[in-house]
PDB file of C-alpha atoms in Angstrom:
ATOM      1  CA  MET A1123      51.490  55.261  -5.042  1.00  0.00           C
ATOM      2  CA  ASN A1124      54.060  54.082  -2.890  1.00  0.00           C
ATOM      3  CA  PRO A1125      53.724  50.425  -1.797  1.00  0.00           C
ATOM      4  CA  SER A1126      55.151  50.484   1.477  1.00  0.00           C
ATOM      5  CA  LEU A1127      52.120  52.758   2.873  1.00  0.00           C
ATOM      6  CA  LEU A1128      49.363  50.128   1.173  1.00  0.00           C
ATOM      7  CA  THR A1129      51.273  47.346   2.611  1.00  0.00           C
ATOM      8  CA  THR A1130      51.713  49.045   6.181  1.00  0.00           C
ATOM      9  CA  ARG A1131      47.495  50.556   6.407  1.00  0.00           C
ATOM     10  CA  GLY A1132      46.063  48.466   3.853  1.00  0.00           C
ATOM     11  CA  TRP A1133      46.058  44.902   4.420  1.00  0.00           C
ATOM     12  CA  PRO A1134      45.038  45.400   7.761  1.00  0.00           C
ATOM     13  CA  VAL A1135      41.731  47.374   6.846  1.00  0.00           C
ATOM     14  CA  ALA A1136      41.431  45.166   4.232  1.00  0.00           C
ATOM     15  CA  ALA A1137      41.429  41.724   6.083  1.00  0.00           C
ATOM     16  CA  ALA A1138      38.989  43.630   9.195  1.00  0.00           C
ATOM     17  CA  LEU A1139      36.823  44.517   5.913  1.00  0.00           C
ATOM     18  CA  SER A1140      36.743  41.159   5.129  1.00  0.00           C
ATOM     19  CA  ALA A1141      36.092  39.319   7.917  1.00  0.00           C
ATOM     20  CA  ALA A1142      33.016  41.588   9.436  1.00  0.00           C
ATOM     21  CA  LEU A1143      31.377  41.408   6.157  1.00  0.00           C
ATOM     22  CA  GLY A1144      32.109  37.492   6.352  1.00  0.00           C
ATOM     23  CA  LEU A1145      30.532  37.024   9.703  1.00  0.00           C
ATOM     24  CA  ALA A1146      27.912  39.475   8.494  1.00  0.00           C
ATOM     25  CA  ALA A1147      27.038  36.681   5.296  1.00  0.00           C
ATOM     26  CA  CYS A1148      27.344  33.709   7.824  1.00  0.00           C
ATOM     27  CA  ALA A1149      24.420  35.509  10.300  1.00  0.00           C
ATOM     28  CA  THR A1150      22.339  35.932   7.385  1.00  0.00           C
ATOM     29  CA  ASP A1151      23.161  32.827   5.071  1.00  0.00           C
ATOM     30  CA  VAL A1152      20.435  30.065   6.201  1.00  0.00           C
ATOM     31  CA  PRO A1153      16.758  31.167   7.120  1.00  0.00           C
ATOM     32  CA  PRO A1154      15.300  30.479   9.718  1.00  0.00           C
ATOM     33  CA  PRO A1155      13.265  26.830   9.105  1.00  0.00           C
ATOM     34  CA  THR A1156      10.002  28.053  10.056  1.00  0.00           C
ATOM     35  CA  ALA A1157       8.362  26.466   7.413  1.00  0.00           C
ATOM     36  CA  GLN A1158      10.384  22.956   7.682  1.00  0.00           C
ATOM     37  CA  ILE A1159       8.980  23.056  11.264  1.00  0.00           C
ATOM     38  CA  GLY A1160       5.950  23.923  10.618  1.00  0.00           C
ATOM     39  CA  ALA A1161       5.867  20.587   7.987  1.00  0.00           C
ATOM     40  CA  SER A1162       6.977  18.313  10.779  1.00  0.00           C
ATOM     41  CA  SER A1163       4.198  19.721  12.760  1.00  0.00           C
ATOM     42  CA  GLN A1164       2.064  18.758  10.640  1.00  0.00           C
ATOM     43  CA  ALA A1165       3.575  15.571   9.698  1.00  0.00           C
ATOM     44  CA  VAL A1166       3.535  14.596  13.473  1.00  0.00           C
ATOM     45  CA  ALA A1167      -0.290  15.373  13.374  1.00  0.00           C
ATOM     46  CA  ALA A1168      -0.933  13.604  10.479  1.00  0.00           C
ATOM     47  CA  ALA A1169       0.502  10.359  12.212  1.00  0.00           C
ATOM     48  CA  GLU A1170      -1.606  10.652  15.158  1.00  0.00           C
ATOM     49  CA  ARG A1171      -4.493  10.862  13.494  1.00  0.00           C
ATOM     50  CA  ALA A1172      -3.474   7.490  11.817  1.00  0.00           C
ATOM     51  CA  ASN A1173      -2.980   5.878  15.030  1.00  0.00           C
ATOM     52  CA  ALA A1174       0.629   5.792  14.756  1.00  0.00           C
ATOM     53  CA  LEU A1175       0.216   6.141  18.792  1.00  0.00           C
ATOM     54  CA  GLN A1176      -0.984   1.916  18.117  1.00  0.00           C
ATOM     55  CA  TYR A1177       0.643   0.665  14.782  1.00  0.00           C
ATOM     56  CA  ALA A1178       4.024   2.419  14.899  1.00  0.00           C
ATOM     57  CA  PRO A1179       4.447   4.007  17.829  1.00  0.00           C
ATOM     58  CA  VAL A1180       8.636   3.832  17.877  1.00  0.00           C
ATOM     59  CA  GLU A1181       8.899   6.330  14.373  1.00  0.00           C
ATOM     60  CA  LEU A1182       6.123   8.642  16.119  1.00  0.00           C
ATOM     61  CA  GLN A1183       8.153   9.166  19.205  1.00  0.00           C
ATOM     62  CA  SER A1184      11.126   9.519  17.327  1.00  0.00           C
ATOM     63  CA  ALA A1185       9.012  12.039  15.318  1.00  0.00           C
ATOM     64  CA  ARG A1186       8.771  13.722  18.266  1.00  0.00           C
ATOM     65  CA  ASP A1187      11.655  13.374  20.085  1.00  0.00           C
ATOM     66  CA  LYS A1188      13.429  15.044  16.711  1.00  0.00           C
ATOM     67  CA  LEU A1189      10.488  17.985  16.216  1.00  0.00           C
ATOM     68  CA  ALA A1190      11.366  19.052  20.292  1.00  0.00           C
ATOM     69  CA  ALA A1191      15.147  19.191  19.459  1.00  0.00           C
ATOM     70  CA  ALA A1192      14.474  21.267  16.252  1.00  0.00           C
ATOM     71  CA  ASP A1193      12.656  23.871  18.243  1.00  0.00           C
ATOM     72  CA  ALA A1194      15.316  23.960  20.929  1.00  0.00           C
ATOM     73  CA  ALA A1195      18.182  24.672  18.464  1.00  0.00           C
ATOM     74  CA  MET A1196      15.772  27.240  16.596  1.00  0.00           C
ATOM     75  CA  ARG A1197      15.484  28.528  20.123  1.00  0.00           C
ATOM     76  CA  ALA A1198      19.193  28.442  20.047  1.00  0.00           C
ATOM     77  CA  ASP A1199      19.925  30.049  16.957  1.00  0.00           C
ATOM     78  CA  GLU A1200      21.156  27.106  15.721  1.00  0.00           C
ATOM     79  CA  ARG A1201      19.592  27.363  12.448  1.00  0.00           C
ATOM     80  CA  THR A1202      21.107  23.848  10.250  1.00  0.00           C
ATOM     81  CA  LYS A1203      20.865  21.984  12.968  1.00  0.00           C
ATOM     82  CA  ALA A1204      16.831  23.075  13.202  1.00  0.00           C
ATOM     83  CA  ARG A1205      16.059  22.462   9.918  1.00  0.00           C
ATOM     84  CA  HIS A1206      18.267  19.161   9.657  1.00  0.00           C
ATOM     85  CA  LEU A1207      16.222  17.829  12.762  1.00  0.00           C
ATOM     86  CA  ALA A1208      13.148  19.218  12.058  1.00  0.00           C
ATOM     87  CA  GLU A1209      13.537  17.367   8.217  1.00  0.00           C
ATOM     88  CA  GLN A1210      14.356  13.827  10.740  1.00  0.00           C
ATOM     89  CA  ALA A1211      11.359  14.722  12.544  1.00  0.00           C
ATOM     90  CA  GLN A1212       9.445  14.546   9.257  1.00  0.00           C
ATOM     91  CA  VAL A1213      10.694  11.776   7.775  1.00  0.00           C
ATOM     92  CA  ASP A1214       9.734   9.853  11.058  1.00  0.00           C
ATOM     93  CA  ALA A1215       6.409  10.923  11.193  1.00  0.00           C
ATOM     94  CA  GLU A1216       5.694  10.128   7.747  1.00  0.00           C
ATOM     95  CA  LEU A1217       6.952   6.248   8.073  1.00  0.00           C
ATOM     96  CA  ALA A1218       4.737   6.274  11.185  1.00  0.00           C
ATOM     97  CA  THR A1219       1.491   7.256   8.936  1.00  0.00           C
ATOM     98  CA  ALA A1220       2.521   4.716   6.474  1.00  0.00           C
ATOM     99  CA  ARG A1221       3.369   2.248   8.674  1.00  0.00           C
ATOM    100  CA  SER A1222      -0.016   2.661  10.957  1.00  0.00           C
ATOM    101  CA  GLN A1223      -1.958   2.774   7.616  1.00  0.00           C
ATOM    102  CA  ARG A1224      -0.567  -0.135   6.069  1.00  0.00           C
ATOM    103  CA  ALA A1225      -1.599  -1.906   9.464  1.00  0.00           C
ATOM    104  CA  VAL A1226      -5.305  -1.014   9.487  1.00  0.00           C
ATOM    105  CA  THR A1227      -5.295  -1.843   5.524  1.00  0.00           C
ATOM    106  CA  GLN A1228      -4.060  -5.664   6.666  1.00  0.00           C
ATOM    107  CA  GLN A1229      -6.643  -5.740   9.329  1.00  0.00           C
ATOM    108  CA  ALA A1230      -9.238  -4.169   7.230  1.00  0.00           C
ATOM    109  CA  ALA A1231      -7.788  -6.952   4.237  1.00  0.00           C
ATOM    110  CA  VAL A1232      -8.293  -9.988   7.218  1.00  0.00           C
ATOM    111  CA  ALA A1233     -11.748  -8.767   8.212  1.00  0.00           C
ATOM    112  CA  VAL A1234     -13.226  -9.287   4.631  1.00  0.00           C
ATOM    113  CA  GLN A1235     -11.494 -12.444   4.343  1.00  0.00           C
ATOM    114  CA  LYS A1236     -13.204 -14.179   7.063  1.00  0.00           C
ATOM    115  CA  GLN A1237     -16.361 -12.663   5.578  1.00  0.00           C
ATOM    116  CA  ALA A1238     -15.846 -14.207   2.264  1.00  0.00           C
ATOM    117  CA  ILE A1239     -14.740 -17.669   2.908  1.00  0.00           C
ATOM    118  CA  PRO A1240     -17.204 -19.530   5.516  1.00  0.00           C
ATOM    119  CA  ARG A1241     -16.053 -21.112   7.523  1.00  0.00           C
ATOM    120  CA  THR A1242     -15.928 -25.157   7.272  1.00  0.00           C
ATOM    121  CA  SER A1243     -16.116 -27.432  10.514  1.00  0.00           C
ATOM    122  CA  PRO A1244     -13.281 -30.329  10.981  1.00  0.00           C
ATOM    123  CA  GLN A1245     -15.343 -32.927   9.918  1.00  0.00           C
ATOM    124  CA  SER A1246     -16.430 -30.979   6.176  1.00  0.00           C
ATOM    125  CA  ALA A1247     -12.818 -30.137   6.017  1.00  0.00           C
ATOM    126  CA  MET A1248     -12.311 -33.695   5.379  1.00  0.00           C
ATOM    127  CA  THR A1249     -14.582 -34.469   3.114  1.00  0.00           C
ATOM    128  CA  PRO A1250     -13.437 -34.862  -0.536  1.00  0.00           C
ATOM    129  CA  PRO A1251     -14.742 -32.140  -2.705  1.00  0.00           C
ATOM    130  CA  PRO A1252     -17.592 -33.400  -5.257  1.00  0.00           C
ATOM    131  CA  ALA A1253     -16.624 -34.788  -8.584  1.00  0.00           C
ATOM    132  CA  THR A1254     -16.956 -32.168 -11.088  1.00  0.00           C
ATOM    133  CA  PRO A1255     -19.409 -32.898 -12.986  1.00  0.00           C
ATOM    134  CA  SER A1256     -19.210 -34.313 -16.816  1.00  0.00           C
ATOM    135  CA  LEU A1257     -19.228 -32.991 -19.694  1.00  0.00           C
ATOM    136  CA  THR A1258     -21.258 -35.465 -21.917  1.00  0.00           C
ATOM    137  CA  ALA A1259     -24.476 -37.002 -20.166  1.00  0.00           C
ATOM    138  CA  PRO A1260     -24.964 -40.445 -19.993  1.00  0.00           C
ATOM    139  CA  SER A1261     -26.257 -42.392 -22.599  1.00  0.00           C
ATOM    140  CA  THR A1262     -30.117 -43.523 -21.979  1.00  0.00           C
ATOM    141  CA  THR A1263     -32.197 -46.101 -23.881  1.00  0.00           C
ATOM    142  CA  ILE A1264     -35.989 -44.789 -24.594  1.00  0.00           C
ATOM    143  CA  ALA A1265     -38.182 -46.953 -26.258  1.00  0.00           C
ATOM    144  CA  PRO A1266     -39.744 -45.428 -29.124  1.00  0.00           C
ATOM    145  CA  PRO A1267     -43.431 -44.763 -29.249  1.00  0.00           C
ATOM    146  CA  LEU A1268     -45.207 -47.867 -30.660  1.00  0.00           C
ATOM    147  CA  SER A1269     -46.660 -45.996 -33.156  1.00  0.00           C
ATOM    148  CA  GLY A1270     -44.316 -44.227 -34.799  1.00  0.00           C
ATOM    149  CA  GLY A1271     -42.285 -40.809 -34.841  1.00  0.00           C
ATOM    150  CA  THR A1272     -39.569 -38.638 -33.519  1.00  0.00           C
ATOM    151  CA  VAL A1273     -37.322 -39.250 -30.270  1.00  0.00           C
ATOM    152  CA  PRO A1274     -35.016 -36.980 -28.861  1.00  0.00           C
ATOM    153  CA  MET A1275     -31.958 -39.462 -28.109  1.00  0.00           C
ATOM    154  CA  ASN A1276     -28.822 -38.134 -26.726  1.00  0.00           C
ATOM    155  CA  ASN A1277     -26.402 -40.368 -28.666  1.00  0.00           C
ATOM    156  CA  GLY A1278     -23.107 -39.633 -26.076  1.00  0.00           C
ATOM    157  CA  THR A1279     -21.987 -36.543 -27.870  1.00  0.00           C
ATOM    158  CA  SER A1280     -24.415 -33.841 -28.131  1.00  0.00           C
ATOM    159  CA  TRP A1281     -28.024 -33.396 -27.009  1.00  0.00           C
ATOM    160  CA  GLY A1282     -31.397 -32.322 -28.889  1.00  0.00           C
ATOM    161  CA  SER A1283     -30.597 -34.684 -31.622  1.00  0.00           C
ATOM    162  CA  THR A1284     -33.595 -36.597 -33.091  1.00  0.00           C
ATOM    163  CA  TYR A1285     -34.419 -39.780 -34.496  1.00  0.00           C
ATOM    164  CA  THR A1286     -37.324 -40.729 -36.864  1.00  0.00           C
ATOM    165  CA  TYR A1287     -38.032 -44.423 -37.382  1.00  0.00           C
ATOM    166  CA  THR A1288     -40.863 -46.731 -38.050  1.00  0.00           C
ATOM    167  CA  PRO A1289     -42.589 -49.425 -36.808  1.00  0.00           C
ATOM    168  CA  GLY A1290     -41.371 -52.357 -37.653  1.00  0.00           C
ATOM    169  CA  THR A1291     -37.736 -51.212 -39.166  1.00  0.00           C
ATOM    170  CA  TYR A1292     -35.347 -51.931 -36.374  1.00  0.00           C
ATOM    171  CA  PRO A1293     -34.397 -54.922 -35.445  1.00  0.00           C
ATOM    172  CA  GLY A1294     -36.944 -56.825 -32.482  1.00  0.00           C
ATOM    173  CA  ALA A1295     -39.720 -55.361 -34.085  1.00  0.00           C
ATOM    174  CA  GLN A1296     -43.400 -56.819 -34.096  1.00  0.00           C
ATOM    175  CA  PRO A1297     -45.467 -56.262 -36.780  1.00  0.00           C
TER     176      PRO A1297
END
């Protein structure tokens, strides 16, 4: 083959062919992000059901705006831009849902706390709490029966001990 013939006719044809194939590959390289836009739309709807309009309005509005921009980019056949916007819209919607759920949970916890803790009046709040009971009972003196027998007693360490005595065996006893 003649090298000059290849350089004069082959290169321009090869360049045109490669450019056409490159453009065709770019056009079909990025699939339409319909699934991502659908997931973003569902995330926005879930945020709305979670009362995000009340508890996370900024995040919800951001998600709505980005979803609308993703739809517009899709209509303009800007698939990459549409995909990125749809992903951002989904993240914003999920953030709105999480913040809304957190606020609802905090309100429920406060309500439970209010029910669990009785309200005290200012006067009762100032009175000191009652003293904690002692583990040992106070020692008491029990007079023995006159005829003798067993008497339960408390010696300061335990209850339920018994003392057996006979009349006249303790100091000061009368015969």
